[in-house]
């Protein structure tokens, strides 16, 4: 049941810290801070290419993971929407591997994409939350997310569990490929192991997100912006707001603003940016400043190091714990999901069962 929570989504949001922690414990040795993993049907040290496929929020996980596999593991990687991948017929050289990310393990488009990549000579791995699911049965290997049953149609804890699995794999592959040393691996796993505690503090401090939801609930359109691995989290924020509150929202790479979307900006359009300190901070901040100069209402999620610069032009700055940029997408996913939840509650929509949506999409 829902216990003392109003909705399954609220309960499942509060399970983020436990689920992330449980997932990390499967991979990270707390003593050595090294990442181990179950046997896989390929050798990551010599893998020429990795395909990632998913739908909806699971595709957003794939897009985030692509940044990690490329930048940390130096592994050529593609992230595709399963419904496109299944018909795109990309040229393939045998010997690569493909990972299919899905909470339900029953998503029709992912199953079809799986068949295509198997035919193209790729090893097939599924990352699923439901054991004995069809995707798991049709894979060479399965990695479980152990998020527990997710009842709310909108994915929350399964999303951060999927990100946690992919982050661990990226570090494990990076070591296997000689892209990072043991010291760097320990530094990054330490950052991962601190996420559950930070997540718990965010969930305890929901008053600020609820106040922000009051600001957003009357908007007709909302833009979400991010750069690098924060760009997919902008997509997640927009997807969750759309599906739960029925407010039109779009996620963009911050650098794309001036190529079109900036034409939408006026003082009625909240611009929510995911802008933690790190190598891309200055670039994102300058895109935001351009939007502010055109009357945009800037709402920034950042950390203590980024807050001062953003306060000069943002109408609201939400300060999150400062973490390594590697784990920032996992942490930032939580407040954007919370925001969508609170806006939906204020609007009185059916939070756990948004209109027109199904938990498992088993038809094309
Ligand atoms: C978004 C959401 C959907 C699912 C998508 C994939 O909150 O819940 O976008 O992520 O339908 O479902 P699975 O993960 O079961 O393949």
mmCIF file of C-alpha atoms and ligand atoms in Angstrom:
data_model
loop_
_atom_site.group_PDB
_atom_site.id
_atom_site.type_symbol
_atom_site.label_atom_id
_atom_site.label_comp_id
_atom_site.label_asym_id
_atom_site.label_seq_id
_atom_site.Cartn_x
_atom_site.Cartn_y
_atom_site.Cartn_z
ATOM 1 C CA UNK A 1 0.000 0.000 0.000
ATOM 2 C CA UNK A 2 0.827 3.698 0.045
ATOM 3 C CA UNK A 3 1.388 3.822 3.794
ATOM 4 C CA UNK A 4 1.177 7.426 4.976
ATOM 5 C CA UNK A 5 1.782 8.853 1.525
ATOM 6 C CA UNK A 6 -0.889 10.520 -0.604
ATOM 7 C CA UNK A 7 0.185 8.783 -3.788
ATOM 8 C CA UNK A 8 2.368 5.871 -4.826
ATOM 9 C CA UNK A 9 4.535 8.410 -6.638
ATOM 10 C CA UNK A 10 5.210 10.273 -3.385
ATOM 11 C CA UNK A 11 6.098 7.000 -1.656
ATOM 12 C CA UNK A 12 8.332 5.938 -4.524
ATOM 13 C CA UNK A 13 10.116 9.313 -4.587
ATOM 14 C CA UNK A 14 10.975 8.717 -0.945
ATOM 15 C CA UNK A 15 12.495 5.361 -1.870
ATOM 16 C CA UNK A 16 15.231 6.996 -3.987
ATOM 17 C CA UNK A 17 17.897 6.888 -1.237
ATOM 18 C CA UNK A 18 17.282 3.230 -0.332
ATOM 19 C CA UNK A 19 17.041 2.071 -3.941
ATOM 20 C CA UNK A 20 20.185 3.912 -5.052
ATOM 21 C CA UNK A 21 22.024 2.529 -2.006
ATOM 22 C CA UNK A 22 20.817 -1.047 -2.619
ATOM 23 C CA UNK A 23 21.816 -0.848 -6.272
ATOM 24 C CA UNK A 24 25.277 0.517 -5.509
ATOM 25 C CA UNK A 25 25.870 -2.196 -2.884
ATOM 26 C CA UNK A 26 25.511 -4.811 -5.621
ATOM 27 C CA UNK A 27 28.429 -3.317 -7.527
ATOM 28 C CA UNK A 28 30.745 -1.385 -5.220
ATOM 29 C CA UNK A 29 33.047 -3.003 -2.645
ATOM 30 C CA UNK A 30 32.878 -0.542 0.281
ATOM 31 C CA UNK A 31 36.376 -1.491 1.478
ATOM 32 C CA UNK A 32 38.337 -1.143 -1.780
ATOM 33 C CA UNK A 33 35.859 1.217 -3.513
ATOM 34 C CA UNK A 34 36.279 -0.922 -6.647
ATOM 35 C CA UNK A 35 33.356 -1.808 -8.918
ATOM 36 C CA UNK A 36 32.639 -5.436 -9.729
ATOM 37 C CA UNK A 37 29.877 -6.694 -12.000
ATOM 38 C CA UNK A 38 28.112 -9.904 -13.010
ATOM 39 C CA UNK A 39 29.486 -11.908 -15.967
ATOM 40 C CA UNK A 40 28.687 -10.341 -19.340
ATOM 41 C CA UNK A 41 28.647 -11.955 -22.794
ATOM 42 C CA UNK A 42 31.417 -9.614 -24.025
ATOM 43 C CA UNK A 43 34.762 -8.262 -22.881
ATOM 44 C CA UNK A 44 34.476 -4.524 -22.140
ATOM 45 C CA UNK A 45 38.258 -4.143 -22.585
ATOM 46 C CA UNK A 46 38.037 -4.877 -26.305
ATOM 47 C CA UNK A 47 34.420 -3.921 -27.032
ATOM 48 C CA UNK A 48 34.372 -1.814 -30.227
ATOM 49 C CA UNK A 49 30.979 -0.190 -29.699
ATOM 50 C CA UNK A 50 28.039 -0.106 -27.298
ATOM 51 C CA UNK A 51 24.412 0.488 -28.277
ATOM 52 C CA UNK A 52 21.933 1.740 -25.676
ATOM 53 C CA UNK A 53 18.186 1.583 -26.240
ATOM 54 C CA UNK A 54 15.079 2.515 -24.263
ATOM 55 C CA UNK A 55 11.759 4.375 -24.384
ATOM 56 C CA UNK A 56 10.665 7.445 -22.436
ATOM 57 C CA UNK A 57 12.520 7.832 -19.167
ATOM 58 C CA UNK A 58 14.554 4.687 -19.888
ATOM 59 C CA UNK A 59 15.818 6.368 -23.086
ATOM 60 C CA UNK A 60 16.802 9.369 -20.967
ATOM 61 C CA UNK A 61 18.876 6.993 -18.817
ATOM 62 C CA UNK A 62 20.557 5.764 -22.014
ATOM 63 C CA UNK A 63 21.374 9.337 -23.053
ATOM 64 C CA UNK A 64 22.907 10.088 -19.648
ATOM 65 C CA UNK A 65 24.885 6.841 -19.691
ATOM 66 C CA UNK A 66 26.267 7.662 -23.125
ATOM 67 C CA UNK A 67 28.091 10.681 -21.634
ATOM 68 C CA UNK A 68 29.591 8.380 -18.973
ATOM 69 C CA UNK A 69 30.645 5.579 -21.340
ATOM 70 C CA UNK A 70 32.195 8.067 -23.751
ATOM 71 C CA UNK A 71 33.932 10.422 -21.353
ATOM 72 C CA UNK A 72 34.939 8.062 -18.544
ATOM 73 C CA UNK A 73 35.308 4.672 -20.287
ATOM 74 C CA UNK A 74 36.344 6.092 -23.700
ATOM 75 C CA UNK A 75 33.921 3.635 -25.294
ATOM 76 C CA UNK A 76 32.155 4.555 -28.573
ATOM 77 C CA UNK A 77 28.483 4.555 -27.696
ATOM 78 C CA UNK A 78 25.082 5.285 -29.264
ATOM 79 C CA UNK A 79 21.850 5.983 -27.411
ATOM 80 C CA UNK A 80 18.635 5.411 -29.338
ATOM 81 C CA UNK A 81 14.908 5.605 -28.860
ATOM 82 C CA UNK A 82 13.823 1.981 -29.359
ATOM 83 C CA UNK A 83 10.928 2.920 -31.677
ATOM 84 C CA UNK A 84 13.423 4.561 -34.062
ATOM 85 C CA UNK A 85 16.222 2.042 -33.693
ATOM 86 C CA UNK A 86 13.928 -0.851 -34.651
ATOM 87 C CA UNK A 87 13.232 0.620 -38.097
ATOM 88 C CA UNK A 88 16.414 2.584 -38.757
ATOM 89 C CA UNK A 89 18.390 -0.421 -39.942
ATOM 90 C CA UNK A 90 21.800 1.025 -39.013
ATOM 91 C CA UNK A 91 24.902 -0.632 -40.462
ATOM 92 C CA UNK A 92 26.461 -2.908 -37.826
ATOM 93 C CA UNK A 93 29.768 -4.686 -37.462
ATOM 94 C CA UNK A 94 29.425 -7.889 -35.446
ATOM 95 C CA UNK A 95 31.090 -8.149 -32.041
ATOM 96 C CA UNK A 96 29.568 -5.096 -30.385
ATOM 97 C CA UNK A 97 27.141 -5.127 -27.501
ATOM 98 C CA UNK A 98 23.704 -3.641 -26.903
ATOM 99 C CA UNK A 99 22.005 -2.787 -23.620
ATOM 100 C CA UNK A 100 18.238 -2.439 -23.363
ATOM 101 C CA UNK A 101 16.985 -0.420 -20.426
ATOM 102 C CA UNK A 102 13.425 -0.935 -19.160
ATOM 103 C CA UNK A 103 11.569 -0.881 -15.879
ATOM 104 C CA UNK A 104 8.881 -3.349 -16.993
ATOM 105 C CA UNK A 105 11.008 -5.476 -19.316
ATOM 106 C CA UNK A 106 7.929 -5.761 -21.574
ATOM 107 C CA UNK A 107 8.192 -2.696 -23.835
ATOM 108 C CA UNK A 108 7.326 -3.768 -27.387
ATOM 109 C CA UNK A 109 9.653 -1.362 -29.202
ATOM 110 C CA UNK A 110 12.626 -2.385 -27.066
ATOM 111 C CA UNK A 111 11.912 -6.072 -27.757
ATOM 112 C CA UNK A 112 11.846 -5.370 -31.491
ATOM 113 C CA UNK A 113 15.090 -3.352 -31.338
ATOM 114 C CA UNK A 114 16.637 -6.255 -29.430
ATOM 115 C CA UNK A 115 15.817 -8.664 -32.276
ATOM 116 C CA UNK A 116 17.345 -6.291 -34.841
ATOM 117 C CA UNK A 117 20.609 -5.918 -32.925
ATOM 118 C CA UNK A 118 20.873 -9.642 -32.263
ATOM 119 C CA UNK A 119 20.499 -10.247 -36.009
ATOM 120 C CA UNK A 120 23.272 -7.682 -36.513
ATOM 121 C CA UNK A 121 25.656 -9.783 -34.398
ATOM 122 C CA UNK A 122 25.568 -7.766 -31.153
ATOM 123 C CA UNK A 123 25.584 -9.312 -27.648
ATOM 124 C CA UNK A 124 22.299 -8.524 -25.919
ATOM 125 C CA UNK A 125 22.086 -7.346 -22.303
ATOM 126 C CA UNK A 126 18.928 -6.114 -20.590
ATOM 127 C CA UNK A 127 18.767 -3.788 -17.587
ATOM 128 C CA UNK A 128 15.320 -4.434 -16.113
ATOM 129 C CA UNK A 129 13.421 -4.081 -12.857
ATOM 130 C CA UNK A 130 11.097 -7.052 -13.309
ATOM 131 C CA UNK A 131 12.761 -10.471 -13.059
ATOM 132 C CA UNK A 132 11.418 -13.116 -15.473
ATOM 133 C CA UNK A 133 10.300 -10.356 -17.842
ATOM 134 C CA UNK A 134 10.243 -10.988 -21.597
ATOM 135 C CA UNK A 135 13.275 -8.758 -22.205
ATOM 136 C CA UNK A 136 15.240 -10.624 -19.557
ATOM 137 C CA UNK A 137 14.355 -13.992 -21.117
ATOM 138 C CA UNK A 138 15.407 -12.813 -24.571
ATOM 139 C CA UNK A 139 18.817 -11.468 -23.471
ATOM 140 C CA UNK A 140 22.257 -13.085 -23.225
ATOM 141 C CA UNK A 141 22.567 -11.508 -19.763
ATOM 142 C CA UNK A 142 20.338 -9.490 -17.428
ATOM 143 C CA UNK A 143 21.330 -6.802 -14.944
ATOM 144 C CA UNK A 144 18.657 -6.191 -12.310
ATOM 145 C CA UNK A 145 17.843 -2.756 -10.930
ATOM 146 C CA UNK A 146 16.215 -4.044 -7.661
ATOM 147 C CA UNK A 147 14.122 -0.895 -7.258
ATOM 148 C CA UNK A 148 11.192 -3.010 -6.016
ATOM 149 C CA UNK A 149 7.740 -2.775 -7.609
ATOM 150 C CA UNK A 150 7.033 0.643 -9.116
ATOM 151 C CA UNK A 151 3.268 1.311 -9.102
ATOM 152 C CA UNK A 152 3.095 4.960 -10.165
ATOM 153 C CA UNK A 153 2.901 5.188 -13.961
ATOM 154 C CA UNK A 154 5.545 7.924 -13.922
ATOM 155 C CA UNK A 155 8.916 6.316 -13.297
ATOM 156 C CA UNK A 156 10.906 7.637 -10.323
ATOM 157 C CA UNK A 157 12.999 5.192 -8.297
ATOM 158 C CA UNK A 158 13.479 2.851 -11.269
ATOM 159 C CA UNK A 159 15.037 5.805 -13.106
ATOM 160 C CA UNK A 160 17.692 6.506 -10.460
ATOM 161 C CA UNK A 161 18.305 2.765 -10.024
ATOM 162 C CA UNK A 162 18.944 2.481 -13.780
ATOM 163 C CA UNK A 163 21.296 5.473 -13.644
ATOM 164 C CA UNK A 164 23.141 3.874 -10.710
ATOM 165 C CA UNK A 165 23.651 0.602 -12.619
ATOM 166 C CA UNK A 166 24.907 2.449 -15.693
ATOM 167 C CA UNK A 167 27.267 4.626 -13.617
ATOM 168 C CA UNK A 168 28.795 1.498 -12.039
ATOM 169 C CA UNK A 169 29.185 -0.191 -15.425
ATOM 170 C CA UNK A 170 30.847 2.917 -16.864
ATOM 171 C CA UNK A 171 33.437 2.845 -14.049
ATOM 172 C CA UNK A 172 33.962 -0.920 -14.343
ATOM 173 C CA UNK A 173 34.414 -0.673 -18.124
ATOM 174 C CA UNK A 174 36.689 2.349 -17.698
ATOM 175 C CA UNK A 175 39.030 0.288 -15.494
ATOM 176 C CA UNK A 176 38.915 -2.669 -17.890
ATOM 177 C CA UNK A 177 39.832 -0.346 -20.770
ATOM 178 C CA UNK A 178 42.636 1.373 -18.875
ATOM 179 C CA UNK A 179 40.826 4.716 -19.121
ATOM 180 C CA UNK A 180 40.983 5.361 -15.348
ATOM 181 C CA UNK A 181 43.244 4.056 -12.568
ATOM 182 C CA UNK A 182 42.247 2.530 -9.203
ATOM 183 C CA UNK A 183 42.585 5.882 -7.468
ATOM 184 C CA UNK A 184 40.181 7.629 -9.851
ATOM 185 C CA UNK A 185 37.786 4.674 -9.609
ATOM 186 C CA UNK A 186 37.808 4.972 -5.795
ATOM 187 C CA UNK A 187 37.248 8.732 -5.984
ATOM 188 C CA UNK A 188 34.239 8.332 -8.302
ATOM 189 C CA UNK A 189 32.711 5.401 -6.394
ATOM 190 C CA UNK A 190 33.038 7.458 -3.206
ATOM 191 C CA UNK A 191 31.022 10.194 -4.930
ATOM 192 C CA UNK A 192 28.397 7.593 -5.896
ATOM 193 C CA UNK A 193 28.198 6.143 -2.384
ATOM 194 C CA UNK A 194 27.423 9.617 -1.012
ATOM 195 C CA UNK A 195 24.392 10.075 -3.290
ATOM 196 C CA UNK A 196 21.835 8.262 -1.067
ATOM 197 C CA UNK A 197 22.579 10.551 1.876
ATOM 198 C CA UNK A 198 22.328 13.680 -0.281
ATOM 199 C CA UNK A 199 19.098 12.335 -1.811
ATOM 200 C CA UNK A 200 17.589 11.847 1.648
ATOM 201 C CA UNK A 201 18.352 15.460 2.546
ATOM 202 C CA UNK A 202 16.714 16.710 -0.669
ATOM 203 C CA UNK A 203 13.558 14.755 0.090
ATOM 204 C CA UNK A 204 13.435 16.202 3.598
ATOM 205 C CA UNK A 205 13.664 19.737 2.216
ATOM 206 C CA UNK A 206 10.645 19.624 -0.094
ATOM 207 C CA UNK A 207 9.160 22.954 1.086
ATOM 208 C CA UNK A 208 11.303 24.867 -1.407
ATOM 209 C CA UNK A 209 10.180 22.613 -4.268
ATOM 210 C CA UNK A 210 6.548 23.025 -3.200
ATOM 211 C CA UNK A 211 6.960 26.821 -3.285
ATOM 212 C CA UNK A 212 8.466 26.523 -6.753
ATOM 213 C CA UNK A 213 5.528 24.359 -7.829
ATOM 214 C CA UNK A 214 3.208 27.245 -6.876
ATOM 215 C CA UNK A 215 5.207 29.440 -9.298
ATOM 216 C CA UNK A 216 5.012 26.922 -12.124
ATOM 217 C CA UNK A 217 1.462 25.668 -11.881
ATOM 218 C CA UNK A 218 -0.039 28.554 -13.883
ATOM 219 C CA UNK A 219 2.483 28.380 -16.733
ATOM 220 C CA UNK A 220 1.411 27.326 -20.208
ATOM 221 C CA UNK A 221 4.917 26.421 -21.342
ATOM 222 C CA UNK A 222 8.064 25.563 -19.400
ATOM 223 C CA UNK A 223 11.589 25.135 -20.768
ATOM 224 C CA UNK A 224 14.215 22.934 -19.120
ATOM 225 C CA UNK A 225 17.881 23.465 -19.994
ATOM 226 C CA UNK A 226 21.082 21.576 -19.280
ATOM 227 C CA UNK A 227 24.466 20.832 -20.809
ATOM 228 C CA UNK A 228 26.504 17.640 -20.964
ATOM 229 C CA UNK A 229 25.105 14.901 -18.736
ATOM 230 C CA UNK A 230 22.622 17.435 -17.329
ATOM 231 C CA UNK A 231 20.941 17.778 -20.743
ATOM 232 C CA UNK A 232 19.153 14.404 -20.401
ATOM 233 C CA UNK A 233 17.983 15.449 -16.927
ATOM 234 C CA UNK A 234 16.435 18.534 -18.528
ATOM 235 C CA UNK A 235 14.559 16.097 -20.796
ATOM 236 C CA UNK A 236 13.473 14.114 -17.733
ATOM 237 C CA UNK A 237 12.175 17.249 -16.006
ATOM 238 C CA UNK A 238 10.155 18.202 -19.082
ATOM 239 C CA UNK A 239 8.818 14.667 -19.632
ATOM 240 C CA UNK A 240 7.671 14.319 -16.018
ATOM 241 C CA UNK A 241 6.023 17.760 -15.975
ATOM 242 C CA UNK A 242 4.148 17.004 -19.227
ATOM 243 C CA UNK A 243 2.938 13.580 -18.240
ATOM 244 C CA UNK A 244 1.858 14.509 -14.706
ATOM 245 C CA UNK A 245 0.583 18.097 -14.900
ATOM 246 C CA UNK A 246 -0.289 18.350 -18.635
ATOM 247 C CA UNK A 247 1.710 21.589 -18.867
ATOM 248 C CA UNK A 248 3.630 21.854 -22.112
ATOM 249 C CA UNK A 249 7.337 21.495 -21.380
ATOM 250 C CA UNK A 250 10.455 20.994 -23.482
ATOM 251 C CA UNK A 251 13.977 20.033 -22.557
ATOM 252 C CA UNK A 252 16.823 21.520 -24.578
ATOM 253 C CA UNK A 253 20.586 21.458 -24.636
ATOM 254 C CA UNK A 254 21.367 24.910 -23.241
ATOM 255 C CA UNK A 255 23.528 25.745 -26.270
ATOM 256 C CA UNK A 256 20.553 25.152 -28.586
ATOM 257 C CA UNK A 257 18.563 28.063 -27.138
ATOM 258 C CA UNK A 258 19.809 30.583 -29.655
ATOM 259 C CA UNK A 259 18.973 28.248 -32.536
ATOM 260 C CA UNK A 260 15.234 28.640 -32.091
ATOM 261 C CA UNK A 261 13.675 28.169 -28.669
ATOM 262 C CA UNK A 262 14.796 31.581 -27.411
ATOM 263 C CA UNK A 263 12.032 32.993 -29.629
ATOM 264 C CA UNK A 264 9.534 31.581 -27.114
ATOM 265 C CA UNK A 265 10.985 33.468 -24.180
ATOM 266 C CA UNK A 266 8.963 36.101 -22.394
ATOM 267 C CA UNK A 267 8.141 36.707 -18.746
ATOM 268 C CA UNK A 268 5.422 34.054 -18.787
ATOM 269 C CA UNK A 269 7.811 31.207 -19.630
ATOM 270 C CA UNK A 270 9.706 29.707 -16.690
ATOM 271 C CA UNK A 271 13.173 28.527 -17.751
ATOM 272 C CA UNK A 272 14.326 25.788 -15.402
ATOM 273 C CA UNK A 273 18.018 25.088 -15.632
ATOM 274 C CA UNK A 274 20.127 22.283 -14.238
ATOM 275 C CA UNK A 275 23.358 24.066 -13.673
ATOM 276 C CA UNK A 276 25.691 22.523 -11.072
ATOM 277 C CA UNK A 277 29.232 23.866 -10.779
ATOM 278 C CA UNK A 278 31.744 22.070 -12.992
ATOM 279 C CA UNK A 279 33.479 22.418 -16.336
ATOM 280 C CA UNK A 280 30.287 23.407 -18.208
ATOM 281 C CA UNK A 281 28.947 25.846 -15.603
ATOM 282 C CA UNK A 282 30.097 29.088 -17.246
ATOM 283 C CA UNK A 283 28.711 28.085 -20.638
ATOM 284 C CA UNK A 284 25.296 27.203 -19.211
ATOM 285 C CA UNK A 285 25.200 30.328 -17.042
ATOM 286 C CA UNK A 286 25.849 32.534 -20.068
ATOM 287 C CA UNK A 287 22.984 30.868 -22.000
ATOM 288 C CA UNK A 288 20.731 31.579 -19.013
ATOM 289 C CA UNK A 289 21.830 35.171 -18.848
ATOM 290 C CA UNK A 290 20.817 35.570 -22.506
ATOM 291 C CA UNK A 291 17.386 34.161 -21.709
ATOM 292 C CA UNK A 292 17.085 36.463 -18.671
ATOM 293 C CA UNK A 293 17.997 39.470 -20.836
ATOM 294 C CA UNK A 294 14.939 38.644 -22.977
ATOM 295 C CA UNK A 295 12.632 38.620 -19.987
ATOM 296 C CA UNK A 296 12.840 34.890 -19.218
ATOM 297 C CA UNK A 297 12.060 33.847 -15.656
ATOM 298 C CA UNK A 298 15.151 31.817 -14.716
ATOM 299 C CA UNK A 299 14.898 29.083 -12.112
ATOM 300 C CA UNK A 300 18.243 27.440 -11.452
ATOM 301 C CA UNK A 301 19.107 24.200 -9.708
ATOM 302 C CA UNK A 302 22.748 24.438 -8.713
ATOM 303 C CA UNK A 303 25.090 24.040 -5.722
ATOM 304 C CA UNK A 304 26.707 26.492 -3.319
ATOM 305 C CA UNK A 305 29.568 27.180 -5.776
ATOM 306 C CA UNK A 306 27.192 28.054 -8.608
ATOM 307 C CA UNK A 307 24.575 29.934 -6.616
ATOM 308 C CA UNK A 308 26.283 33.300 -6.322
ATOM 309 C CA UNK A 309 26.786 33.821 -10.053
ATOM 310 C CA UNK A 310 23.233 32.695 -10.857
ATOM 311 C CA UNK A 311 21.571 34.855 -8.182
ATOM 312 C CA UNK A 312 22.552 37.942 -10.193
ATOM 313 C CA UNK A 313 19.858 37.232 -12.792
ATOM 314 C CA UNK A 314 17.812 34.182 -11.703
ATOM 315 C CA UNK A 315 14.418 34.683 -10.068
ATOM 316 C CA UNK A 316 14.895 31.536 -8.002
ATOM 317 C CA UNK A 317 18.001 29.516 -7.127
ATOM 318 C CA UNK A 318 17.588 26.101 -5.544
ATOM 319 C CA UNK A 319 20.846 25.058 -3.875
ATOM 320 C CA UNK A 320 21.569 21.311 -3.930
ATOM 321 C CA UNK A 321 24.494 19.592 -2.208
ATOM 322 C CA UNK A 322 27.797 19.997 -4.060
ATOM 323 C CA UNK A 323 28.802 16.711 -5.661
ATOM 324 C CA UNK A 324 31.262 15.518 -8.282
ATOM 325 C CA UNK A 325 29.914 16.379 -11.785
ATOM 326 C CA UNK A 326 29.892 12.620 -12.493
ATOM 327 C CA UNK A 327 27.005 12.007 -10.072
ATOM 328 C CA UNK A 328 25.202 15.358 -10.507
ATOM 329 C CA UNK A 329 22.654 13.948 -13.011
ATOM 330 C CA UNK A 330 21.526 11.294 -10.507
ATOM 331 C CA UNK A 331 21.074 13.861 -7.758
ATOM 332 C CA UNK A 332 19.374 16.499 -9.946
ATOM 333 C CA UNK A 333 16.834 13.961 -11.245
ATOM 334 C CA UNK A 334 15.222 13.915 -7.805
ATOM 335 C CA UNK A 335 14.148 17.579 -7.458
ATOM 336 C CA UNK A 336 12.869 17.730 -11.057
ATOM 337 C CA UNK A 337 10.705 14.667 -10.391
ATOM 338 C CA UNK A 338 9.558 16.192 -7.077
ATOM 339 C CA UNK A 339 8.670 19.421 -8.857
ATOM 340 C CA UNK A 340 6.509 17.613 -11.422
ATOM 341 C CA UNK A 341 4.827 15.719 -8.590
ATOM 342 C CA UNK A 342 3.980 18.859 -6.603
ATOM 343 C CA UNK A 343 2.719 20.764 -9.663
ATOM 344 C CA UNK A 344 0.435 17.815 -10.459
ATOM 345 C CA UNK A 345 -0.876 17.740 -6.880
ATOM 346 C CA UNK A 346 -1.618 21.491 -7.056
ATOM 347 C CA UNK A 347 -3.389 21.060 -10.389
ATOM 348 C CA UNK A 348 -5.381 18.133 -9.055
ATOM 349 C CA UNK A 349 -4.490 15.714 -11.848
ATOM 350 C CA UNK A 350 -4.493 11.951 -11.378
ATOM 351 C CA UNK A 351 -0.886 11.669 -10.228
ATOM 352 C CA UNK A 352 -0.481 7.887 -10.184
ATOM 353 C CA UNK A 353 -2.532 7.277 -13.349
ATOM 354 C CA UNK A 354 -2.012 10.184 -15.766
ATOM 355 C CA UNK A 355 -4.509 10.274 -18.615
ATOM 356 C CA UNK A 356 -3.781 8.210 -21.744
ATOM 357 C CA UNK A 357 -0.739 6.470 -20.241
ATOM 358 C CA UNK A 358 -0.012 2.846 -19.330
ATOM 359 C CA UNK A 359 2.678 1.511 -17.006
ATOM 360 C CA UNK A 360 3.940 -1.047 -19.508
ATOM 361 C CA UNK A 361 3.684 -0.255 -23.221
ATOM 362 C CA UNK A 362 3.402 -3.730 -24.717
ATOM 363 C CA UNK A 363 2.069 -2.600 -28.079
ATOM 364 C CA UNK A 364 3.846 -0.586 -30.727
HETATM 365 C C1 LIG B 1 8.008 8.273 -17.773
HETATM 366 C C2 LIG B 1 7.644 6.884 -17.963
HETATM 367 C C3 LIG B 1 7.739 6.269 -19.338
HETATM 368 C C4 LIG B 1 8.523 4.969 -19.284
HETATM 369 C C5 LIG B 1 8.536 4.279 -20.665
HETATM 370 C C6 LIG B 1 9.397 3.021 -20.676
HETATM 371 O O1 LIG B 1 7.831 8.665 -16.464
HETATM 372 O O2 LIG B 1 7.308 6.229 -17.011
HETATM 373 O O3 LIG B 1 8.333 7.177 -20.223
HETATM 374 O O4 LIG B 1 9.822 5.274 -18.850
HETATM 375 O O5 LIG B 1 7.219 3.942 -21.041
HETATM 376 O O6 LIG B 1 8.890 2.005 -19.882
HETATM 377 P P1 LIG B 1 9.798 0.782 -19.474
HETATM 378 O O7 LIG B 1 10.913 1.313 -18.620
HETATM 379 O O8 LIG B 1 8.909 -0.168 -18.728
HETATM 380 O O9 LIG B 1 10.355 0.181 -20.742
#
